[in-house]
Amino acid sequence: MQTHWNSLPVDSPFGGNPDSDRAYLELLIEHSPVAIVILNSAHQAEQCNPTFERMFGYTRAEIVARNFDELIAAEETLNEARECTLSVLHGEKMHLVTRRRRKDGLWIDVDVHGIPLVIDGVLRGVYGLYIDITDRTRAESSLRQLSLELMHLQEKEKRRIARELHDATSQELALLSMSLGKLQRKLGSEDRELVELVDNIKELTRQCTQKIRSASYLLHPPLLQEAGLIPAISWLAEGFAERTGIRVNVRISSKLGRLAEIAELAIFRVVQESLSNVIRHSTNKIVDIRLSRRTGSIELSVTDRGRQHRGAAIADPVRSHGVGIAGMRERMQELGGHLQVRSVSGGMTVVASLPAGVRASA
Ligand SMILES: Nc1ncnc2c1ncn2[C@@H]1O[C@H](COP(=O)(O)OP(=O)(O)OP(=O)(O)O)[C@@H](O)[C@H]1O
Ligand SMILES: [Mg+2]
């Protein structure tokens, strides 16, 4: 049987006849759906399997004795590839997700493992495994794009409903309240039962007006656009504390200034979702909100704390099926920032960071 593996530096790992063992091993590699390449200790390619040839478009003869990094890690990933090579040549295993270039110039996304082949304490070469994940990363990127579009549509819809509630329902309730006032004056004070009834209706109307107002502001806070994050977050925190009895400490740096509208909305939504997570998932009674401008970035943290006894461990948000944290993360990433969620001493901290110069068009 013709194989490419006759220089593979292995002893009989399966016992028995060394020739059969070698043929067995060769078959495994030959038919592997994972692209495999063997490099020597100078990081030159020695062998590759057919999957490797198909994935990168090079024949085995074309890669042998070539500098492997220069071959498939052109300019933009060359330094990264060289660093990995050095680590593996120093005996470390490495795993990374990156991009590599095919012979025809096309880039593919790959999941790479580099394994040092050390035999009797001597580095004989490197075992490289490549899995083409281009389709997967494309699908993930379209999914991310789709969920961002959904989020933007949701924002648009929230804004429309907020405007409708404010401009139509609130105005109608104001008219109702005025009419009830007129009715009250006409009734005088003779029929006590009727006076009480109108009083009750007026009070209910007042409560409805307040609820509609809060609902409209939560859907789309006018304060945010008009006056920025400081009053909008303070208003949100006050309302939350009033409704839930949870103490909220807000500390926002006075140097924050105004940010692009899209960044202010994203930060507001992170605070909003974090507060709603506290009420849904935590028994803590204190929340700290910090927002500051650092060199080059805007940093937000929302921490809930105060649990006397540590209760059940917080579920791993990465494994949860909720969309709240994933949505916050996407909002930040869309603007070039990032989001971290940490559980610390019985509480949860959400840390969001955005580049200070996010532009409105980002
Ligand atoms: N403040 C918190 N304290 C404890 N656990 C939390 C806290 N915030 C989030 N979690 C955990 O992280 C998980 C993920 O949160 P996430 O906001 O993504 O989803 P969710 O709140 O469950 O659902 P939704 O999609 O409605 O937001 C929660 O289900 C919960 O287990
Ligand atoms: Mg949530």
PDB file of C-alpha atoms and ligand atoms in Angstrom, residues 273-284 302-304 307 312-328 341 343 346-350, ligand 1:
ATOM      1  CA  GLU A 273     -31.561  44.402  31.855  1.00  0.00           C
ATOM      2  CA  SER A 274     -29.142  44.058  34.786  1.00  0.00           C
ATOM      3  CA  LEU A 275     -31.715  45.566  37.160  1.00  0.00           C
ATOM      4  CA  SER A 276     -34.417  43.314  35.799  1.00  0.00           C
ATOM      5  CA  ASN A 277     -32.090  40.307  36.330  1.00  0.00           C
ATOM      6  CA  VAL A 278     -31.564  41.367  39.955  1.00  0.00           C
ATOM      7  CA  ILE A 279     -35.285  41.367  40.622  1.00  0.00           C
ATOM      8  CA  ARG A 280     -35.814  38.071  38.782  1.00  0.00           C
ATOM      9  CA  HIS A 281     -32.803  36.035  39.863  1.00  0.00           C
ATOM     10  CA  SER A 282     -31.245  37.517  42.998  1.00  0.00           C
ATOM     11  CA  THR A 283     -32.254  37.898  46.615  1.00  0.00           C
ATOM     12  CA  ASN A 284     -29.778  40.718  47.157  1.00  0.00           C
ATOM     13  CA  VAL A 302     -23.821  46.898  37.860  1.00  0.00           C
ATOM     14  CA  THR A 303     -23.308  44.784  40.983  1.00  0.00           C
ATOM     15  CA  ASP A 304     -25.870  43.266  43.296  1.00  0.00           C
ATOM     16  CA  ARG A 307     -26.722  38.627  50.838  1.00  0.00           C
ATOM     17  CA  ALA A 312     -27.535  28.650  45.953  1.00  0.00           C
ATOM     18  CA  ALA A 313     -24.725  29.233  43.479  1.00  0.00           C
ATOM     19  CA  ILE A 314     -25.592  31.558  40.640  1.00  0.00           C
ATOM     20  CA  ALA A 315     -26.412  29.643  37.485  1.00  0.00           C
ATOM     21  CA  ASP A 316     -23.712  29.870  34.858  1.00  0.00           C
ATOM     22  CA  PRO A 317     -25.070  32.594  32.557  1.00  0.00           C
ATOM     23  CA  VAL A 318     -23.065  31.173  29.659  1.00  0.00           C
ATOM     24  CA  ARG A 319     -25.060  27.939  29.865  1.00  0.00           C
ATOM     25  CA  SER A 320     -28.408  29.590  30.445  1.00  0.00           C
ATOM     26  CA  HIS A 321     -30.934  29.939  27.663  1.00  0.00           C
ATOM     27  CA  GLY A 322     -31.805  33.537  28.504  1.00  0.00           C
ATOM     28  CA  VAL A 323     -31.347  36.215  25.889  1.00  0.00           C
ATOM     29  CA  GLY A 324     -30.753  39.096  28.315  1.00  0.00           C
ATOM     30  CA  ILE A 325     -27.003  38.707  28.824  1.00  0.00           C
ATOM     31  CA  ALA A 326     -26.421  37.556  25.234  1.00  0.00           C
ATOM     32  CA  GLY A 327     -28.289  40.650  23.999  1.00  0.00           C
ATOM     33  CA  MET A 328     -26.259  42.992  26.228  1.00  0.00           C
ATOM     34  CA  VAL A 341     -20.439  38.764  33.746  1.00  0.00           C
ATOM     35  CA  SER A 343     -20.443  36.101  40.075  1.00  0.00           C
ATOM     36  CA  GLY A 346     -23.140  35.821  46.520  1.00  0.00           C
ATOM     37  CA  GLY A 347     -23.804  38.506  43.930  1.00  0.00           C
ATOM     38  CA  MET A 348     -23.447  39.212  40.273  1.00  0.00           C
ATOM     39  CA  THR A 349     -21.438  41.890  38.500  1.00  0.00           C
ATOM     40  CA  VAL A 350     -22.022  42.939  34.933  1.00  0.00           C
TER      41      VAL A 350
HETATM   42  N1  LIG B   1     -28.206  39.217  39.214  1.00  0.00           N
HETATM   43  C1  LIG B   1     -28.231  37.889  39.053  1.00  0.00           C
HETATM   44  N2  LIG B   1     -28.169  37.065  40.125  1.00  0.00           N
HETATM   45  C2  LIG B   1     -28.196  35.727  39.992  1.00  0.00           C
HETATM   46  N3  LIG B   1     -28.270  35.097  38.794  1.00  0.00           N
HETATM   47  C3  LIG B   1     -28.329  35.849  37.693  1.00  0.00           C
HETATM   48  C4  LIG B   1     -28.322  37.275  37.740  1.00  0.00           C
HETATM   49  N4  LIG B   1     -28.385  37.750  36.488  1.00  0.00           N
HETATM   50  C5  LIG B   1     -28.442  36.678  35.672  1.00  0.00           C
HETATM   51  N5  LIG B   1     -28.415  35.538  36.392  1.00  0.00           N
HETATM   52  C6  LIG B   1     -28.405  34.157  35.862  1.00  0.00           C
HETATM   53  O1  LIG B   1     -27.973  34.227  34.525  1.00  0.00           O
HETATM   54  C7  LIG B   1     -28.959  33.669  33.676  1.00  0.00           C
HETATM   55  C8  LIG B   1     -28.950  34.382  32.341  1.00  0.00           C
HETATM   56  O2  LIG B   1     -29.483  35.694  32.423  1.00  0.00           O
HETATM   57  P1  LIG B   1     -30.210  36.306  31.155  1.00  0.00           P
HETATM   58  O3  LIG B   1     -30.551  37.719  31.464  1.00  0.00           O
HETATM   59  O4  LIG B   1     -29.356  36.060  29.958  1.00  0.00           O
HETATM   60  O5  LIG B   1     -31.493  35.408  30.978  1.00  0.00           O
HETATM   61  P2  LIG B   1     -32.853  35.402  31.822  1.00  0.00           P
HETATM   62  O6  LIG B   1     -32.902  36.610  32.718  1.00  0.00           O
HETATM   63  O7  LIG B   1     -32.971  34.072  32.468  1.00  0.00           O
HETATM   64  O8  LIG B   1     -33.956  35.514  30.692  1.00  0.00           O
HETATM   65  P3  LIG B   1     -34.256  36.785  29.750  1.00  0.00           P
HETATM   66  O9  LIG B   1     -33.983  36.261  28.376  1.00  0.00           O
HETATM   67  O10 LIG B   1     -35.671  37.137  29.964  1.00  0.00           O
HETATM   68  O11 LIG B   1     -33.317  37.898  30.130  1.00  0.00           O
HETATM   69  C9  LIG B   1     -30.256  33.769  34.436  1.00  0.00           C
HETATM   70  O12 LIG B   1     -31.185  32.806  34.015  1.00  0.00           O
HETATM   71  C10 LIG B   1     -29.799  33.550  35.852  1.00  0.00           C
HETATM   72  O13 LIG B   1     -29.681  32.184  36.121  1.00  0.00           O
END
